[in-house]
mmCIF file of C-alpha atoms in Angstrom:
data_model
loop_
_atom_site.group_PDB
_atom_site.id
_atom_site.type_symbol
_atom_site.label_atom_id
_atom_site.label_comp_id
_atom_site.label_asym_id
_atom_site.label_seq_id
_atom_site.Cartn_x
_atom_site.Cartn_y
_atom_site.Cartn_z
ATOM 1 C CA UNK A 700 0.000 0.000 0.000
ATOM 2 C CA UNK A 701 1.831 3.186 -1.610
ATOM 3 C CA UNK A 702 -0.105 5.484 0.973
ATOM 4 C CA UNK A 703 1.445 3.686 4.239
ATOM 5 C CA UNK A 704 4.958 1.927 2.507
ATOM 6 C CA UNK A 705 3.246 -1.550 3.649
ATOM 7 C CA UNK A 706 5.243 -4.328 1.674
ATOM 8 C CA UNK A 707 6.812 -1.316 -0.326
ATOM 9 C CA UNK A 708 8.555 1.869 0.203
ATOM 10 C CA UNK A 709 6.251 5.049 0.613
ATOM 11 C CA UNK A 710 5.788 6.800 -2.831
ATOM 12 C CA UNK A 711 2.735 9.238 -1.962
ATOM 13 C CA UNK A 712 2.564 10.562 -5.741
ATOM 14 C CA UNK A 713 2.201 7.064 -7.010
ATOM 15 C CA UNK A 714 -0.781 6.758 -4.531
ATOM 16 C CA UNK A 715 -2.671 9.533 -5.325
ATOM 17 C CA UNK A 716 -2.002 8.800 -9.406
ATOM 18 C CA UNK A 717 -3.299 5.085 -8.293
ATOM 19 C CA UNK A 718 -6.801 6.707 -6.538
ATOM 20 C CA UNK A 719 -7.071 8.813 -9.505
ATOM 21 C CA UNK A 720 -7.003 6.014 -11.953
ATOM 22 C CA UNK A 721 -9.378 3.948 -10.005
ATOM 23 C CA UNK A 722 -11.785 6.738 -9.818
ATOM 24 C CA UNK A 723 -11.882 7.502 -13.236
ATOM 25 C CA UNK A 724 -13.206 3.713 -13.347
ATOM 26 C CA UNK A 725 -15.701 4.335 -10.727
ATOM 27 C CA UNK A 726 -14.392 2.906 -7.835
ATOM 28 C CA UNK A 727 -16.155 4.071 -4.671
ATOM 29 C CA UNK A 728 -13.085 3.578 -2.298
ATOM 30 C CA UNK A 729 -10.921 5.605 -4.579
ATOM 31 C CA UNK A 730 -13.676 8.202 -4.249
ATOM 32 C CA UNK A 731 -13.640 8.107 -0.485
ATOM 33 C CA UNK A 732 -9.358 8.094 -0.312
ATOM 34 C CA UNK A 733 -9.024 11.510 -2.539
ATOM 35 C CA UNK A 734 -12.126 12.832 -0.612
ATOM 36 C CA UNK A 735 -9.906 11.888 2.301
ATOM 37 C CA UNK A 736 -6.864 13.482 0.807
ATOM 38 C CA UNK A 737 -8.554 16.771 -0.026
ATOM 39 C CA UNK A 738 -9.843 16.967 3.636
ATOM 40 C CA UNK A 739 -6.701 17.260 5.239
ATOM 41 C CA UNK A 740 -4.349 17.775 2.619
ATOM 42 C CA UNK A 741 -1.266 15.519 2.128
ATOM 43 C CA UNK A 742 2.030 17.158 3.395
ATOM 44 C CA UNK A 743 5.175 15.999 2.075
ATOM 45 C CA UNK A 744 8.959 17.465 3.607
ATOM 46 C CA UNK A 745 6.766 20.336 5.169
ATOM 47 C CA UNK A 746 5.259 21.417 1.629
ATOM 48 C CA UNK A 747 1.777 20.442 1.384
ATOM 49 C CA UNK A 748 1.660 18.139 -2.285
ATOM 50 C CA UNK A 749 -2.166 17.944 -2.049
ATOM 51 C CA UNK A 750 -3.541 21.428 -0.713
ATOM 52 C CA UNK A 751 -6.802 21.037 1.433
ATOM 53 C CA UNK A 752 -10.079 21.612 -0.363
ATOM 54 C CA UNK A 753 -13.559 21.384 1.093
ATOM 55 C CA UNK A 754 -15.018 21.784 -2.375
ATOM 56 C CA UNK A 755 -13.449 18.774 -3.945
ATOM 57 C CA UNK A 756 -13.526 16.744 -0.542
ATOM 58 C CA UNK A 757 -17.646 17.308 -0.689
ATOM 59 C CA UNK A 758 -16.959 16.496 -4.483
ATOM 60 C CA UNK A 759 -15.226 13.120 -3.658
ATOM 61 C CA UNK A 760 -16.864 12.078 -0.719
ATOM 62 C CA UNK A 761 -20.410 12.762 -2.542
ATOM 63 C CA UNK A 762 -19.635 10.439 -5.614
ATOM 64 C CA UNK A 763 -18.537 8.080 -2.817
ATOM 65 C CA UNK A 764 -21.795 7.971 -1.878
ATOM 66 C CA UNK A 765 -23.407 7.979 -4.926
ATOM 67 C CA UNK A 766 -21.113 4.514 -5.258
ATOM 68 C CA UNK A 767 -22.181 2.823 -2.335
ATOM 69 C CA UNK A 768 -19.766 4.007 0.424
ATOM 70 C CA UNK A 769 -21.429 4.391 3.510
ATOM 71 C CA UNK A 770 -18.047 5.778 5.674
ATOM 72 C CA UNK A 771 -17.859 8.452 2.572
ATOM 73 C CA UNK A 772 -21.669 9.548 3.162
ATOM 74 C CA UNK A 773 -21.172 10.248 6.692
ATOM 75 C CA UNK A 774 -18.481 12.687 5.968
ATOM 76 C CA UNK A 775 -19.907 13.842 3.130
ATOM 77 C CA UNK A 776 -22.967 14.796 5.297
ATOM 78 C CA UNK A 777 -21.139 16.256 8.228
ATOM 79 C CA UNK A 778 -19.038 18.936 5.514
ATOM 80 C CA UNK A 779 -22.393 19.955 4.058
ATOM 81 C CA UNK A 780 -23.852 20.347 7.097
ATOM 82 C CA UNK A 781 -26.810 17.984 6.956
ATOM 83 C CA UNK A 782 -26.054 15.476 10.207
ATOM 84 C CA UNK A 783 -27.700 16.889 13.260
ATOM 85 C CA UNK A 784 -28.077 15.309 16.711
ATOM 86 C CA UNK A 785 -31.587 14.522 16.950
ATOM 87 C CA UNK A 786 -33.061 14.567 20.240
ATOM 88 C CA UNK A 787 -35.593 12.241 20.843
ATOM 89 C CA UNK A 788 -39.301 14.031 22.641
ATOM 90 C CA UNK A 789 -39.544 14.016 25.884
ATOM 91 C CA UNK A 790 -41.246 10.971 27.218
ATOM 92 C CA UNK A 791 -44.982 11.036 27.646
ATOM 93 C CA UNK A 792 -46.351 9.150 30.419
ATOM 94 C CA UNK A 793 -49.206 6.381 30.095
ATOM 95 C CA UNK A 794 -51.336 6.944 32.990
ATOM 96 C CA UNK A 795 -52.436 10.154 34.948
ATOM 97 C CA UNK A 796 -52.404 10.192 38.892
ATOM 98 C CA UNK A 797 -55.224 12.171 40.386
ATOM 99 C CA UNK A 798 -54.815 13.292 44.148
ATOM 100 C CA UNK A 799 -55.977 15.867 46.533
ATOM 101 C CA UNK A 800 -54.209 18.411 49.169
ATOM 102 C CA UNK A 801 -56.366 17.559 52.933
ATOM 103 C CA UNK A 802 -55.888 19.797 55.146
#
């Protein structure tokens, strides 16, 4: 794995020519890597070589989706904005207790 030099040396460039080629042949996880790689940006002897980009992370992630990736449409929701913590109603009770104050 180019990304992480597992089983080879670490050649970043290769990797992101490698997740370009696979998403030009639709390949959701290719998707979800550059979407990952435009997040953050990739930073290379303290010079980024992939500058951060919201707009093609959304870009990325949201064809990610599109393809079936369920980890991409999280993210892809949470940079648009559209995950929200829902908050479930308060609780209604089922039965009523009637009483009286006696003096």
């Amino acid at each position: 794995m180019l990304p992480y030099g597992y089983g080879t040396p670490t050649d970043p460039y290769k990797a992101i020519e490698l997740f370009h080629s696979a998403a030009q042949q639709n390949d959701k996880h290719a998707y979800y890597n550059l979407g990952m790689l435009y997040q953050c940006g990739v930073i290379l002897n303290n010079v980024y070589i992939v500058e951060p980009s919201r707009v093609k992370a959304i870009q990325h992630f949201k064809r990610a989706t599109e393809l079936g990736n369920k980890d991409a449409s999280q993210l892809y929701d949470e940079l648009c904005g559209y995950r929200t913590i829902l908050i479930p109603p308060p609780i209604q009770p089922d039965i009523t207790i009637d009483f009286e104050i006696v003096d």
